[in-house]
CSV table of C-alpha atoms in Angstrom, one decimal:
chain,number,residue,atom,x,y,z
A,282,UNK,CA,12.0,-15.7,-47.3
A,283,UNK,CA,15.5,-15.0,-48.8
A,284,UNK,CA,17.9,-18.1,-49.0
A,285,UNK,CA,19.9,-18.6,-46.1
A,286,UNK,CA,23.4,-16.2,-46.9
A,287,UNK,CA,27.1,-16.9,-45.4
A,288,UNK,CA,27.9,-12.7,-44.5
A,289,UNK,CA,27.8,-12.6,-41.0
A,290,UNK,CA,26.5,-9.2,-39.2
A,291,UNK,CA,27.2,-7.9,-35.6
A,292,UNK,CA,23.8,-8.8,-33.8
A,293,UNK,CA,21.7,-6.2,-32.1
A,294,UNK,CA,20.5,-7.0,-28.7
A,295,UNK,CA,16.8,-6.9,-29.3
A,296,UNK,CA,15.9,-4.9,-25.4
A,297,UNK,CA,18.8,-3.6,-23.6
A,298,UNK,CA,18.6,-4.6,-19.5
A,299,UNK,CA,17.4,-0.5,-18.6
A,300,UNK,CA,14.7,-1.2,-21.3
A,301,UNK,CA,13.3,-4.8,-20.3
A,302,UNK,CA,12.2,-3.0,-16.8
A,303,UNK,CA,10.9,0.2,-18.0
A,304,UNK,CA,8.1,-1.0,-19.5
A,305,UNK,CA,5.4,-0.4,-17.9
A,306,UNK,CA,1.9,-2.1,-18.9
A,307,UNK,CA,-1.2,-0.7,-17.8
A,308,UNK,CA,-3.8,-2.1,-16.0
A,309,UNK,CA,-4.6,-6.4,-17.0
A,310,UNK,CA,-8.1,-5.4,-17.1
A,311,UNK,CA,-8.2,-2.7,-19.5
A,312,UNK,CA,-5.6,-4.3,-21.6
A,313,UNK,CA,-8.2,-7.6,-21.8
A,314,UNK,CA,-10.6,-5.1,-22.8
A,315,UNK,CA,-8.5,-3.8,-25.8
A,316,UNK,CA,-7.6,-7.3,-26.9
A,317,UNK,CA,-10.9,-9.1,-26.6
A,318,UNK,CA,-11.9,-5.7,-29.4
A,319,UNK,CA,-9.4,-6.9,-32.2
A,320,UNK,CA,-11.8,-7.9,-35.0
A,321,UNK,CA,-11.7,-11.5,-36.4
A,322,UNK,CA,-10.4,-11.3,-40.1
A,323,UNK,CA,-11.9,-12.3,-42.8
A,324,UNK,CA,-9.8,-15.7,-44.1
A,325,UNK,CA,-12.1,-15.7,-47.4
A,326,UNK,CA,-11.0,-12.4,-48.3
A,327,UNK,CA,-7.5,-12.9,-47.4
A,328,UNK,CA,-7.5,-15.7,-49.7
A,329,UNK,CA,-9.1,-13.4,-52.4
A,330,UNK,CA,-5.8,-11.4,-52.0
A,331,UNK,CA,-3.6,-14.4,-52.8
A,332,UNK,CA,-5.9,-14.7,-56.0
A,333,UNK,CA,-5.3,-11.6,-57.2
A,334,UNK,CA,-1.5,-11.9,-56.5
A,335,UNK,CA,-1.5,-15.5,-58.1
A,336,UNK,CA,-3.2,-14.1,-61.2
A,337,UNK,CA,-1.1,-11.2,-61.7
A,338,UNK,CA,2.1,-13.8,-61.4
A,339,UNK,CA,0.5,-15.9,-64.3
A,340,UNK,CA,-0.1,-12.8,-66.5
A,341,UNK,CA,3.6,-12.0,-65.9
A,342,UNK,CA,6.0,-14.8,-66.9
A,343,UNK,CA,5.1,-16.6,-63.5
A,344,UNK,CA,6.4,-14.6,-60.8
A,345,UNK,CA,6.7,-11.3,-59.1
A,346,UNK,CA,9.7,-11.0,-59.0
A,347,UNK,CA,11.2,-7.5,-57.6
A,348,UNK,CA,12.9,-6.5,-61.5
A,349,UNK,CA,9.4,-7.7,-63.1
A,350,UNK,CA,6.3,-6.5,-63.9
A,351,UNK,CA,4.3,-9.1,-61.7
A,352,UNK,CA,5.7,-7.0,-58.6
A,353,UNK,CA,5.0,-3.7,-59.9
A,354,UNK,CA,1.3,-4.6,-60.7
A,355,UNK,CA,1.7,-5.9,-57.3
A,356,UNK,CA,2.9,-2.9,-55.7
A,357,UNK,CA,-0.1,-1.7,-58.1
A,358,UNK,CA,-3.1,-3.5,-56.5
A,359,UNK,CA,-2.0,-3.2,-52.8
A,360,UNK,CA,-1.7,0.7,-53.1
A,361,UNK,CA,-5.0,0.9,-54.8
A,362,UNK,CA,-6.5,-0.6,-52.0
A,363,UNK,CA,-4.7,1.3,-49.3
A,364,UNK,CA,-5.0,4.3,-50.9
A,365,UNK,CA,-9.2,3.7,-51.2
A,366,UNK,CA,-8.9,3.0,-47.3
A,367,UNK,CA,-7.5,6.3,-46.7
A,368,UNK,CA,-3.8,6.0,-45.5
A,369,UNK,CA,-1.3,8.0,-46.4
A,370,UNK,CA,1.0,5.6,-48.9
A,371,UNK,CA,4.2,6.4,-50.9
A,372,UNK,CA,6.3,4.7,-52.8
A,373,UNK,CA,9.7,4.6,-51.2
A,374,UNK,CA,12.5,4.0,-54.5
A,375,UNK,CA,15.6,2.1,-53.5
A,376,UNK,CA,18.4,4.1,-54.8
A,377,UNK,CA,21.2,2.4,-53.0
A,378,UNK,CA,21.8,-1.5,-52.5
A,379,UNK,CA,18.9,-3.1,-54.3
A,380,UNK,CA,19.0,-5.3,-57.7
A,381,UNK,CA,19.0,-2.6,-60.8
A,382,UNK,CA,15.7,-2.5,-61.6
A,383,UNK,CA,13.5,-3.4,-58.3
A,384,UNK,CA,10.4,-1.9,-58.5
A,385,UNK,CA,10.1,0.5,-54.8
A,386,UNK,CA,9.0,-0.4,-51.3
A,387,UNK,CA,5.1,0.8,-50.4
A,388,UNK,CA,4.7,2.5,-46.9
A,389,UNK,CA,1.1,2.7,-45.6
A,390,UNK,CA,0.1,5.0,-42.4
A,391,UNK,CA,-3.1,5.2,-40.7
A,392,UNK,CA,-3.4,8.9,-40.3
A,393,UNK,CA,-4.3,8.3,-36.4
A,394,UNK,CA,-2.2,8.2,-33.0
A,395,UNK,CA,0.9,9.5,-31.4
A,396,UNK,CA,3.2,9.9,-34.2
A,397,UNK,CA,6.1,9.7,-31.6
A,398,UNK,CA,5.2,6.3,-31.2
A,399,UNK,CA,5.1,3.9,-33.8
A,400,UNK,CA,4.5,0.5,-34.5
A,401,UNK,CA,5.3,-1.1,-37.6
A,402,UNK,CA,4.4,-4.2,-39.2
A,403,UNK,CA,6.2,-5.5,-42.9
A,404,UNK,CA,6.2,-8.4,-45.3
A,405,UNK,CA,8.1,-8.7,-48.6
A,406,UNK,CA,6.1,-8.6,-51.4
A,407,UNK,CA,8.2,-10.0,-54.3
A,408,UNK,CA,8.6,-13.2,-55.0
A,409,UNK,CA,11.7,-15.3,-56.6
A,410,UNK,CA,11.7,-16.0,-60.4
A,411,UNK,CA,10.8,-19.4,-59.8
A,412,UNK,CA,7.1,-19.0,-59.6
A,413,UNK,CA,4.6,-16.8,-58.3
A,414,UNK,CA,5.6,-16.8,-54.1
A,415,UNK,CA,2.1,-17.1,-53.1
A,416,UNK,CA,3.0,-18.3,-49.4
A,417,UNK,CA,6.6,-16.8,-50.0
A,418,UNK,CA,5.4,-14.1,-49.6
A,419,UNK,CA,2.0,-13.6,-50.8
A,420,UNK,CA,0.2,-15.1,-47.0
A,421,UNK,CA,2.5,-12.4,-45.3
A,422,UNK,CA,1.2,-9.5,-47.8
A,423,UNK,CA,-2.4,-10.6,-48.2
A,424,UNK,CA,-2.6,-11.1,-44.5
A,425,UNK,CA,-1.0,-7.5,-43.7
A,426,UNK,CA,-2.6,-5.7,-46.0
A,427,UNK,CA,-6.6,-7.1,-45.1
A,428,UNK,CA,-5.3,-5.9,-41.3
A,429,UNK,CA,-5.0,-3.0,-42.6
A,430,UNK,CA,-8.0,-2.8,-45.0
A,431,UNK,CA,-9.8,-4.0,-41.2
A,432,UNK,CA,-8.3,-1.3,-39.1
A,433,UNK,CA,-9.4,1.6,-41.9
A,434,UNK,CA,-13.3,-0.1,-41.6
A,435,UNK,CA,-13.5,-0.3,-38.5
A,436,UNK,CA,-11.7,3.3,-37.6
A,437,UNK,CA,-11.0,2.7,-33.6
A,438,UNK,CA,-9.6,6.1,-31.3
A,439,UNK,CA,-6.0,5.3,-31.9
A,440,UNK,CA,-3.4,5.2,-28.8
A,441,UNK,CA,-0.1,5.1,-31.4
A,442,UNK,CA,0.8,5.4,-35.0
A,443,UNK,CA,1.2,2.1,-37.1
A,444,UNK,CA,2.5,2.1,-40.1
A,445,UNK,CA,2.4,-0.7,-42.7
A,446,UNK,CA,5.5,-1.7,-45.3
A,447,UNK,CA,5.5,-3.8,-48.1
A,448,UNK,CA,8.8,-4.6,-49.0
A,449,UNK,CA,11.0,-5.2,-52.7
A,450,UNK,CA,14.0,-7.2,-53.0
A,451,UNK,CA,14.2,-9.3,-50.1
A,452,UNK,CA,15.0,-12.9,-52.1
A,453,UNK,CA,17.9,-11.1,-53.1
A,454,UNK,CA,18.9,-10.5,-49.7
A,455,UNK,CA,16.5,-8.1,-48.0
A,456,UNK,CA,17.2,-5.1,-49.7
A,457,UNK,CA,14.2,-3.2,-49.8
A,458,UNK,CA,13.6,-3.2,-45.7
A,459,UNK,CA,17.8,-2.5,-44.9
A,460,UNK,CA,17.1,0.8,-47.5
A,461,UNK,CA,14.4,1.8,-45.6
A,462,UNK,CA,16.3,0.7,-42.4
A,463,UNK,CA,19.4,2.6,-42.9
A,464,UNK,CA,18.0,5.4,-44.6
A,465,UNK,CA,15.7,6.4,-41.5
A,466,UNK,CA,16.9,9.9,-39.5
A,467,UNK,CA,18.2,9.3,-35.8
A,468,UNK,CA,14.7,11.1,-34.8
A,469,UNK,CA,12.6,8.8,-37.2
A,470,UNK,CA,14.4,5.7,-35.9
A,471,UNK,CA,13.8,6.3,-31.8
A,472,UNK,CA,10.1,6.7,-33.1
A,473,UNK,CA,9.5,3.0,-34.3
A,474,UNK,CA,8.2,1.0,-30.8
A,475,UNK,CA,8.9,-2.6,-32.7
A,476,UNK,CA,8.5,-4.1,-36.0
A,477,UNK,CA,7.0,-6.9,-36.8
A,478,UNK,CA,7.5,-9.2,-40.0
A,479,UNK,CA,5.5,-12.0,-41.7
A,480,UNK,CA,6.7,-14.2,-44.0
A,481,UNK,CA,5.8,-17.3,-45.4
A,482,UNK,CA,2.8,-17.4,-42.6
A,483,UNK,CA,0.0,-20.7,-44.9
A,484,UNK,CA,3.0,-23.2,-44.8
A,485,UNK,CA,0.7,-26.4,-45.5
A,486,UNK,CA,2.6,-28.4,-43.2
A,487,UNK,CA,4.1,-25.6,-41.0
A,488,UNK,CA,4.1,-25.0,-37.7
A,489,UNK,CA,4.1,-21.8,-35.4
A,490,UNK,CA,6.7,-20.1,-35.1
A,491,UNK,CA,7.9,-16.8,-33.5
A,492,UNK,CA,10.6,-14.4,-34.3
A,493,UNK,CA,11.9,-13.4,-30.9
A,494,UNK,CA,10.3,-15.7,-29.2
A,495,UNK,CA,11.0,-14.7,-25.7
A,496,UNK,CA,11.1,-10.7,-26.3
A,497,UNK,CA,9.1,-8.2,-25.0
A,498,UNK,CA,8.2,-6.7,-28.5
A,499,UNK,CA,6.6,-10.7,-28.8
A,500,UNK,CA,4.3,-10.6,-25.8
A,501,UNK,CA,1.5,-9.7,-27.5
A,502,UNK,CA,2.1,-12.2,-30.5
A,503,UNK,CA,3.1,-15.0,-28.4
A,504,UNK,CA,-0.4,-14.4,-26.1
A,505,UNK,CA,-2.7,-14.9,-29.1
A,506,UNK,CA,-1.1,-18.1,-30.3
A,507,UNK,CA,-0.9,-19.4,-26.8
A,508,UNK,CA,-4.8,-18.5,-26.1
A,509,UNK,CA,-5.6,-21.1,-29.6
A,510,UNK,CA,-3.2,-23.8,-27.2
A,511,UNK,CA,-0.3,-23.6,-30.2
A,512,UNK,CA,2.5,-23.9,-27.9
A,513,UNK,CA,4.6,-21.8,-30.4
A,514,UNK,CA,8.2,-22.4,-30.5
A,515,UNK,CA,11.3,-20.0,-31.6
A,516,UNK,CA,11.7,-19.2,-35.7
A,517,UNK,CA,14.8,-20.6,-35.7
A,518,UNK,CA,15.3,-21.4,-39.3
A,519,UNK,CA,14.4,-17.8,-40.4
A,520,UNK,CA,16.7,-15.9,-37.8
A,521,UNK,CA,18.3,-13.2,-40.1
A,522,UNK,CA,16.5,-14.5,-43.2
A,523,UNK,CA,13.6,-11.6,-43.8
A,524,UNK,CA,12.9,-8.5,-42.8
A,525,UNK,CA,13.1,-8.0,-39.5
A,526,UNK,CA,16.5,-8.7,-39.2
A,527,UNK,CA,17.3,-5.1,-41.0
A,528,UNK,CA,15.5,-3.3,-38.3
A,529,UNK,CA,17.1,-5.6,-35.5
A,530,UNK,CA,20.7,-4.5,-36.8
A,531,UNK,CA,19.3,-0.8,-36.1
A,532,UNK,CA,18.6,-1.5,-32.7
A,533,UNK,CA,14.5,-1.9,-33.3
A,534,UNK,CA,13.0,-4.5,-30.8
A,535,UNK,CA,11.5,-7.5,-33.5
A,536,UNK,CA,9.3,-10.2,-33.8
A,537,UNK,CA,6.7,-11.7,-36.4
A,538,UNK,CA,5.2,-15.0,-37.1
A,539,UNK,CA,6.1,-17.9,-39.7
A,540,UNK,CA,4.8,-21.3,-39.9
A,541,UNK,CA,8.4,-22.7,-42.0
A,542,UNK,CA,10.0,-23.0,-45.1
A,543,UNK,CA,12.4,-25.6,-46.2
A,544,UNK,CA,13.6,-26.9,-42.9
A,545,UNK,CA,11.4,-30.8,-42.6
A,546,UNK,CA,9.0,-31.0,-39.4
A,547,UNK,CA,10.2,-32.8,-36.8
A,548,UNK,CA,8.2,-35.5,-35.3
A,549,UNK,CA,7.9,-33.8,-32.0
A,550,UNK,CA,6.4,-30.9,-33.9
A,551,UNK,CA,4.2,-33.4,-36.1
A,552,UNK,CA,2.7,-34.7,-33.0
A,553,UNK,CA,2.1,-30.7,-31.2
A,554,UNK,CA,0.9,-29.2,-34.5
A,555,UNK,CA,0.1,-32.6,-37.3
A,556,UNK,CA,1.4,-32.8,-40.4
A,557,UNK,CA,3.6,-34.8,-41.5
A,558,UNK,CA,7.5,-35.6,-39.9
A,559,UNK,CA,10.2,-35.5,-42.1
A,560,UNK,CA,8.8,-33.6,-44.9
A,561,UNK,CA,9.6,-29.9,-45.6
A,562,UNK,CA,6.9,-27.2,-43.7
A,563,UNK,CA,6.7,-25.5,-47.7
A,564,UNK,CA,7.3,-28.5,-49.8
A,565,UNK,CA,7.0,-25.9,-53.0
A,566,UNK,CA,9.6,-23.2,-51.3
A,567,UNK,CA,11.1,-21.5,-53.9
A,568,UNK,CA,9.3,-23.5,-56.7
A,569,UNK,CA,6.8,-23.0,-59.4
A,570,UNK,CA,4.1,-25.0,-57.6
A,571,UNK,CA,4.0,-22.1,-55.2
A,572,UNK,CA,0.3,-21.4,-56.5
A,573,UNK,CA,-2.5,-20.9,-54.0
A,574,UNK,CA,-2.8,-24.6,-53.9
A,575,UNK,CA,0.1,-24.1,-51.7
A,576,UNK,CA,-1.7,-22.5,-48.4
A,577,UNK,CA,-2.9,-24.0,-44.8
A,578,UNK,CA,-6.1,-21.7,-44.5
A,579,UNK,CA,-6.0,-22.5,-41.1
A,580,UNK,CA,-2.3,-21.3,-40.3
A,581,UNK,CA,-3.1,-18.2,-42.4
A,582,UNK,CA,-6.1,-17.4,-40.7
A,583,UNK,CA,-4.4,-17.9,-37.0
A,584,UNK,CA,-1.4,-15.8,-38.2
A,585,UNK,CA,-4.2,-13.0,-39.6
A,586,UNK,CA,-5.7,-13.2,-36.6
A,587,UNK,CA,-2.5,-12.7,-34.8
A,588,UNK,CA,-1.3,-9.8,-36.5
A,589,UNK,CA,-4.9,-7.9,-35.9
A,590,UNK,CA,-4.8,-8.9,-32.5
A,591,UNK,CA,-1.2,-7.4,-32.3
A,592,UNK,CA,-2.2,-3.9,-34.1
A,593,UNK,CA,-5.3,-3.4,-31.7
A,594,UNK,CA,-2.9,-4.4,-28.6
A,595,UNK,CA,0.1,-2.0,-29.2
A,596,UNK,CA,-1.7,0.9,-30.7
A,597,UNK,CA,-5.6,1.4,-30.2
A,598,UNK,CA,-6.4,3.3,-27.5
A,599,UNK,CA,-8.5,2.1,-24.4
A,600,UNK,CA,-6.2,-0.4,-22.6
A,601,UNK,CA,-2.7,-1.0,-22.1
A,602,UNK,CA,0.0,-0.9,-24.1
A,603,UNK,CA,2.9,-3.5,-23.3
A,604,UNK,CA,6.4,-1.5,-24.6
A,605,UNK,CA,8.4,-3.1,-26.5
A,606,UNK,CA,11.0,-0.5,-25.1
């Protein structure tokens, strides 16, 4: 997650009043059905991701950083495995905006659904120079991109399109995702449903936290948290931090999970969620000990869990979709 900036943007109202009412969600029961198919994912290999990303920060100067190599060999190993999968993925350059010498964004589509519907779900994959950004950002890419490896095994009828996004540059200010954001045709733009964002997502003594909380584009992520009786609360701290805040100042309904960087847990929090009150959720935010000793399994498997169960709810076909427009 980027450090917290002083510019101050005009704030795009996430639904407008005509849109909160117009969406219409199919029948409860077939929409149970759809959500009770999500798969469980695979923590273990979720972790192997991190591994991967962890090793290939050590091999280059100790990050991943968006100018470095680490994050091109990055870009490297989750393309290879997209691209085995069998989505569609290109490199997206960021000519305009970004730090000379980012390495590109990586878009991933499933080559299934309505393509006048889509749903879209991002992390940043750099990191800052620090160290290697293995839960900022590594838990959001690893998670997002074994969803994805998931959804190409298991090959469901699709309803809608989703389309995956790692993203360069966002320590320096999320670059990469407000390229891609402002750089999308009027027709392109009205296709995208919602986007939803992931960073910093194996906070060891985080808590759950929703972008949006309150949104309709959060139903869906709010319900699988609330079925594991997390009470999750508003992502305060992060509001206009990552990603999703470059598709929120386009008009694109947001959400996404996080589980806290450098903000300290409160005690009413430590007693919901445990941990410790008074200490930071990512005691090693933005710092070299950022390693994969740094990751809650257990809040990185509920957030992995999340995101699937949010990808089978807004675009596989056989029950309801709840709009996020």
């Amino acid at each position: 997650m980027a450090l917290a900036v002083t510019t101050v943007f005009a704030v795009v109202p996430l639904t407008s009043p005509a849109s909160a009412t117009t969406a219409q969600p199919r029948p409860a029961a077939t929409d149970s059905a759809r959500s009770a198919a999500a798969p469980d994912v695979d923590i273990s290999r979720v972790q192997g991701h991190l591994t991967q990303l962890n090793q290939i920060a050590q091999s280059n100067g100790g990050n991943r950083r968006a100018t470095g190599n680490g994050y091109r060999q990055s870009v490297a190993y989750v393309k290879g495995k997209l691209q085995a999968a069998g989505f569609t993925v290109t490199e997206q350059t960021c000519a305009s905006g970004c730090t000379p010498g980012a390495g590109p964004n990586l878009i991933a589509e499933w080559p299934k659904g309505d393509t006048s519907r889509v749903y879209m779900f991002g992390a940043h994959l750099d990191g800052v120079s620090a160290g290697p950004g293995i839960n900022d950002n590594g838990s959001g890419s690893a998670a997002l991109l074994e969803t994805a490896l998931v959804l190409a095994q298991q090959n469901p009828a699709m309803l809608n399109r989703v389309r995956f996004a790692w993203w360069t540059d966002e320590e320096q200010g999320l670059n990469g995702s407000r390229y891609y954001a402002n750089s999308l045709p009027s027709t392109e733009r009205s296709k995208i449903k919602a986007y939803y964002n992931f960073d910093m997502i194996g906070s060891v003594n985080g808590g759950y936290f929703i972008n949006n909380l309150n949104s309709t584009a959060s139903v869906p992520m709010k319900a699988y948290w609330d079925s594991l009786g997390l009470r999750p609360q508003e992502n305060i701290e992060g509001q206009g931090r990552s990603d999703d805040y470059s598709f929120q100042r386009i008009g694109i309904p947001t959400s996404g999970y996080a589980t806290g960087a450098s903000a300290r847990k409160t005690s009413t929090e430590a007693a919901k969620w445990g941990g410790t009150a008074g200490r930071a959720y990512d005691p090693c935010y933005h710092s070299s000990c950022d390693t994969t000793s740094n990751i809650n399994a257990t809040a990185l498997n509920r957030s992995a869990d999340g995101i699937a169960y949010t990808v089978w709810h807004t675009s596989v076909s056989g029950g309801a979709v709840t709009s996020a427009r």
